[in-house]
JSON list of C-alpha atoms in Angstrom, two decimals:
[
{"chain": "A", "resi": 1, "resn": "UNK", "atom": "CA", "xyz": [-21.72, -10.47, 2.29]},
{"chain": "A", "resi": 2, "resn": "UNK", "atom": "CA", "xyz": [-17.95, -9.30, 2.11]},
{"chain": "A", "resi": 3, "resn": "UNK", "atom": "CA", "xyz": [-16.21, -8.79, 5.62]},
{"chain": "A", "resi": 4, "resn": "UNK", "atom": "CA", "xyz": [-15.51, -4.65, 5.78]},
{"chain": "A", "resi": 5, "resn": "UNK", "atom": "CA", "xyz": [-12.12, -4.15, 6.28]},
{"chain": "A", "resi": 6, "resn": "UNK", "atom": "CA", "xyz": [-11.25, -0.87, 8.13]},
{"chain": "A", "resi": 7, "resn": "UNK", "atom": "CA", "xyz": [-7.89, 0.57, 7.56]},
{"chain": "A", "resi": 8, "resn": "UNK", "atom": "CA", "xyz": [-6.28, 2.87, 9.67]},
{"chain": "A", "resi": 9, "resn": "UNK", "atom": "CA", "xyz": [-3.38, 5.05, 8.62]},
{"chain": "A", "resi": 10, "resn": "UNK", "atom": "CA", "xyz": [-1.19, 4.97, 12.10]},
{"chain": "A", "resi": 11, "resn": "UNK", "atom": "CA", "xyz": [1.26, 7.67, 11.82]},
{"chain": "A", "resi": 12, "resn": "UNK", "atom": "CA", "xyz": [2.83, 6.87, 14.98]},
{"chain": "A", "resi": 13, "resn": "UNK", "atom": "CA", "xyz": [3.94, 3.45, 13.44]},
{"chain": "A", "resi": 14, "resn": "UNK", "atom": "CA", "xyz": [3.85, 4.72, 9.71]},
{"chain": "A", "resi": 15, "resn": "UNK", "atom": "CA", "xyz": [2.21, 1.78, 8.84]},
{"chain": "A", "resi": 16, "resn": "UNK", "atom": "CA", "xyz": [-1.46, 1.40, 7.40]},
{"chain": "A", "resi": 17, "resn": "UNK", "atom": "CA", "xyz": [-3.05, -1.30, 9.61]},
{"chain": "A", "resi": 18, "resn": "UNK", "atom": "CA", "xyz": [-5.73, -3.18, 9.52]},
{"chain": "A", "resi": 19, "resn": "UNK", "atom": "CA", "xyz": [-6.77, -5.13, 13.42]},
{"chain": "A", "resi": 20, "resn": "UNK", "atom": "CA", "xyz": [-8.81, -9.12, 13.12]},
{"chain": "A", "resi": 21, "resn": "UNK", "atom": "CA", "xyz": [-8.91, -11.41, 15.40]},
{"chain": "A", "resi": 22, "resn": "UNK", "atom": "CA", "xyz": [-6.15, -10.02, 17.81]},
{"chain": "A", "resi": 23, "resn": "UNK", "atom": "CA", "xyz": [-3.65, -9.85, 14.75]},
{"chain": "A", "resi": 24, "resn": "UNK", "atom": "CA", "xyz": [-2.42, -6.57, 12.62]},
{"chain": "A", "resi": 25, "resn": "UNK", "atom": "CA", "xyz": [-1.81, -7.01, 9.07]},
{"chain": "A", "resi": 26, "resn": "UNK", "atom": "CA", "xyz": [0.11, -3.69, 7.40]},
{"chain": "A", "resi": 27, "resn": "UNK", "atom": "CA", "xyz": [1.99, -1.98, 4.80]},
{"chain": "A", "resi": 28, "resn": "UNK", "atom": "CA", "xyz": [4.86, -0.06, 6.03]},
{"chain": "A", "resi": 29, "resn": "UNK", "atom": "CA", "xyz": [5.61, 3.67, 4.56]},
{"chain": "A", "resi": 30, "resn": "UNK", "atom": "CA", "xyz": [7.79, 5.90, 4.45]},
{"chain": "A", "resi": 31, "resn": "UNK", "atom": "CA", "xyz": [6.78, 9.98, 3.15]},
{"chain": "A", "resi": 32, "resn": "UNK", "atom": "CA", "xyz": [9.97, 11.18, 1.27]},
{"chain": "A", "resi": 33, "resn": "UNK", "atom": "CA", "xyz": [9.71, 14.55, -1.14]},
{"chain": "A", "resi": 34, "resn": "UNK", "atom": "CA", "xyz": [6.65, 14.66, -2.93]},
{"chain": "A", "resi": 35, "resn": "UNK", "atom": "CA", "xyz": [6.29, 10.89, -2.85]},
{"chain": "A", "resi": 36, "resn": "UNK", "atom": "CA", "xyz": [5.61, 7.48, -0.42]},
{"chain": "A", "resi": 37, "resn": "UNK", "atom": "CA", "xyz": [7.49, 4.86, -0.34]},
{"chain": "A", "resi": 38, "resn": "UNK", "atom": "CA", "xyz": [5.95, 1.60, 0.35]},
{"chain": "A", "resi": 39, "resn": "UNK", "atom": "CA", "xyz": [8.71, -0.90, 1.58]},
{"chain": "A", "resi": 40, "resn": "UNK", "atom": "CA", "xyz": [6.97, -3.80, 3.37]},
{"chain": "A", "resi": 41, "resn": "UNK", "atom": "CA", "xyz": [3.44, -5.32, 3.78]},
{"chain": "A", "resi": 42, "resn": "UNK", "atom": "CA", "xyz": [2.94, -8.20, 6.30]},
{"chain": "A", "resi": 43, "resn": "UNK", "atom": "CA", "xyz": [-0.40, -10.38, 6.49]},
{"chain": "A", "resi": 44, "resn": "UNK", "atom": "CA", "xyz": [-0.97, -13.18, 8.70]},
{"chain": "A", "resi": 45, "resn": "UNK", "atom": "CA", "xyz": [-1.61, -16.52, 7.17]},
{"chain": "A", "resi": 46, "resn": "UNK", "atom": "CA", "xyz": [-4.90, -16.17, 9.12]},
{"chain": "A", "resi": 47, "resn": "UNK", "atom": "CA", "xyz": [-5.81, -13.03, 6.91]},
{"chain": "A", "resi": 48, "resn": "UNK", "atom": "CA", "xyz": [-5.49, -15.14, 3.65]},
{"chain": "A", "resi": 49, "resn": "UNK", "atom": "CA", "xyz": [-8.15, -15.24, 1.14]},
{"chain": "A", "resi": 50, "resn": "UNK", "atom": "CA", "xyz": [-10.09, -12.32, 2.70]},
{"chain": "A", "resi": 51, "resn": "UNK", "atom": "CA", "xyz": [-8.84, -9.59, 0.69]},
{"chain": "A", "resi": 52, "resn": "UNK", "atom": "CA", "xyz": [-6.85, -7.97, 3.12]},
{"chain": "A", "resi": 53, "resn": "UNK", "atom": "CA", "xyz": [-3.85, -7.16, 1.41]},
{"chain": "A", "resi": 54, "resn": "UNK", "atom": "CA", "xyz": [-5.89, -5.26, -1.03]},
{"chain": "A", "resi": 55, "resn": "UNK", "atom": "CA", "xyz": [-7.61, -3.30, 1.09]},
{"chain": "A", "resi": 56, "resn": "UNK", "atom": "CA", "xyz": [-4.31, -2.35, 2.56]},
{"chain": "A", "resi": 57, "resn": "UNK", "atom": "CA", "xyz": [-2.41, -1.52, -1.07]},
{"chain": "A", "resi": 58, "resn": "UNK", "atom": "CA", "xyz": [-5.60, 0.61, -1.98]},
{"chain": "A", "resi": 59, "resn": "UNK", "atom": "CA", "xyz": [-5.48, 2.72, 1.62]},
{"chain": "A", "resi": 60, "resn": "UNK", "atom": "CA", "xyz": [-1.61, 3.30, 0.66]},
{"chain": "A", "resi": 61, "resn": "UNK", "atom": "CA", "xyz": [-2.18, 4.34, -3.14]},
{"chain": "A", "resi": 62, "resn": "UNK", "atom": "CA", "xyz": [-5.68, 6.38, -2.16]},
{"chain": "A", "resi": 63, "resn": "UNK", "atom": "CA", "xyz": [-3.34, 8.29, 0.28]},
{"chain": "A", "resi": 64, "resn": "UNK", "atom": "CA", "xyz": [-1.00, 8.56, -2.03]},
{"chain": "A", "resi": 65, "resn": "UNK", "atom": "CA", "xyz": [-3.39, 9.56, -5.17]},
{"chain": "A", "resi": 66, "resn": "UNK", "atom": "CA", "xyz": [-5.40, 12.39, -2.36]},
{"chain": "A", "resi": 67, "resn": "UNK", "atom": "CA", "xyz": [-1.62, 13.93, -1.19]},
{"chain": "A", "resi": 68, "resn": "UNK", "atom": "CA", "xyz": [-0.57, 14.35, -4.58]},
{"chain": "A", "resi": 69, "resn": "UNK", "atom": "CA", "xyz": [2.30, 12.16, -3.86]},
{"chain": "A", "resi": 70, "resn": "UNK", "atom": "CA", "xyz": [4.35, 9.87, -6.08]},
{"chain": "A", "resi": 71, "resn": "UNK", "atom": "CA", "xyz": [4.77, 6.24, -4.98]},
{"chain": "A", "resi": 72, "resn": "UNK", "atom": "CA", "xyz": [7.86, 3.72, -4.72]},
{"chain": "A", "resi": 73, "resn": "UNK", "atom": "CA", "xyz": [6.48, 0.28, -4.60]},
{"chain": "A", "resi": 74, "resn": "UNK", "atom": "CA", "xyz": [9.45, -1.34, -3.35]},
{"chain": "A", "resi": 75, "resn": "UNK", "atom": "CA", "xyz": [7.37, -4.18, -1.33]},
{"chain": "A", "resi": 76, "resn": "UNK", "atom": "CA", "xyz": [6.52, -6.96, -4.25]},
{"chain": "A", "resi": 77, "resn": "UNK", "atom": "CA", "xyz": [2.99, -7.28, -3.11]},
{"chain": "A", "resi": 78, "resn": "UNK", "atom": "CA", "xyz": [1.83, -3.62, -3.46]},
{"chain": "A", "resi": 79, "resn": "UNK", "atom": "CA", "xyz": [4.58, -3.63, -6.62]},
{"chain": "A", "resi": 80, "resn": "UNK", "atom": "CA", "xyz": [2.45, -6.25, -7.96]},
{"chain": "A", "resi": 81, "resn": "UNK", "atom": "CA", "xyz": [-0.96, -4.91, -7.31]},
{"chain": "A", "resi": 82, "resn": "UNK", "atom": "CA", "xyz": [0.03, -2.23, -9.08]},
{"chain": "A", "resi": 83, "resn": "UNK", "atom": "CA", "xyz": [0.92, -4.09, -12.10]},
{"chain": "A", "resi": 84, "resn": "UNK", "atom": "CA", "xyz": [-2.58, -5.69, -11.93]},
{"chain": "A", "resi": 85, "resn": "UNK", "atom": "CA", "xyz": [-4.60, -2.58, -11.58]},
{"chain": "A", "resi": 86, "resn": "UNK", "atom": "CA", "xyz": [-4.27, 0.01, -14.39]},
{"chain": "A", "resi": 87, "resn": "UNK", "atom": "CA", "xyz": [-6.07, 2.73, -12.34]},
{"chain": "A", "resi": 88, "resn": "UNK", "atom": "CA", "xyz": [-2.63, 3.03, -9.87]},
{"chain": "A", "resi": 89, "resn": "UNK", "atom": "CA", "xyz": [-0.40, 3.27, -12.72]},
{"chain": "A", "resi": 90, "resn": "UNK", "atom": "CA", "xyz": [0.05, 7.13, -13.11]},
{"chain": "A", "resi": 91, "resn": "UNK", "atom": "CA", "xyz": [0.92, 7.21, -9.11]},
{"chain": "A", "resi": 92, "resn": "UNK", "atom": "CA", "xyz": [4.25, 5.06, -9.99]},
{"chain": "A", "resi": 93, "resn": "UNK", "atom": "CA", "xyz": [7.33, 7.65, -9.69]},
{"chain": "A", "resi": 94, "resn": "UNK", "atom": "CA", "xyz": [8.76, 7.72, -12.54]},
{"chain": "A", "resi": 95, "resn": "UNK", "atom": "CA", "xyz": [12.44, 6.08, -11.37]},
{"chain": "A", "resi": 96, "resn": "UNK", "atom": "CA", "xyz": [10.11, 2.80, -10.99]},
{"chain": "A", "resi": 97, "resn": "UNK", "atom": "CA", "xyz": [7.75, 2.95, -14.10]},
{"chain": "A", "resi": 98, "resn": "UNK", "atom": "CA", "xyz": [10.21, 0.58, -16.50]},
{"chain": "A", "resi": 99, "resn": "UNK", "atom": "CA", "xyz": [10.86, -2.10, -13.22]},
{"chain": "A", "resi": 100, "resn": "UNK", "atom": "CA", "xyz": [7.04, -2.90, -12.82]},
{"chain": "A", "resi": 101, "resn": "UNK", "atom": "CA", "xyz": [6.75, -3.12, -16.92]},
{"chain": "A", "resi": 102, "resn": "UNK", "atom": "CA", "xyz": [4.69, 0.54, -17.35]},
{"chain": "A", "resi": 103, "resn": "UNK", "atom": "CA", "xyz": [4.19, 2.67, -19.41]}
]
């Protein structure tokens, strides 16, 4: 049975966060005009392997998708995800599109 992951958007830290084990993994943001940029994502070697990271790129382009907002993947992981998951393409501002190879 996969291990639920609960993310929490923290607005205080603009970060989406996710608490195991006495460690936070998370993926920084930043809301700019009509978009969200997402700079940074940081997951403990500890976290590896149990889809963390994923969870965490999905809470950042869900909010992103529900707010209408554009998003700048400037951190190579969610930049990457991205690329890997059609369904998150038509977020991608448009400045961005040609860097992460989309149409």
């Amino acid at each position: 049975m996969p291990e639920t992951l609960d993310v929490v958007m923290n607005e205080e830290t603009r970060r989406f966060e996710i608490e195991l084990d006495g460690e936070t993994a998370f993926a920084e943001y930043r809301l700019v005009d009509h978009g969200i940029i997402l700079p940074h994502t940081v997951v403990p070697d500890a976290f590896e392997g149990r889809g963390v990271g994923s969870a965490l790129a999905k809470a950042a382009l869900g909010y992103a998708r529900e707010q209408g907002l554009k998003v700048i993947p400037l951190c190579p992981f969610i930049a990457a995800y991205i690329t890997k998951h059609p369904e998150w393409h038509d977020l991608v501002h448009e400045t961005y599109r040609a860097r992460l190879g989309i149409d």
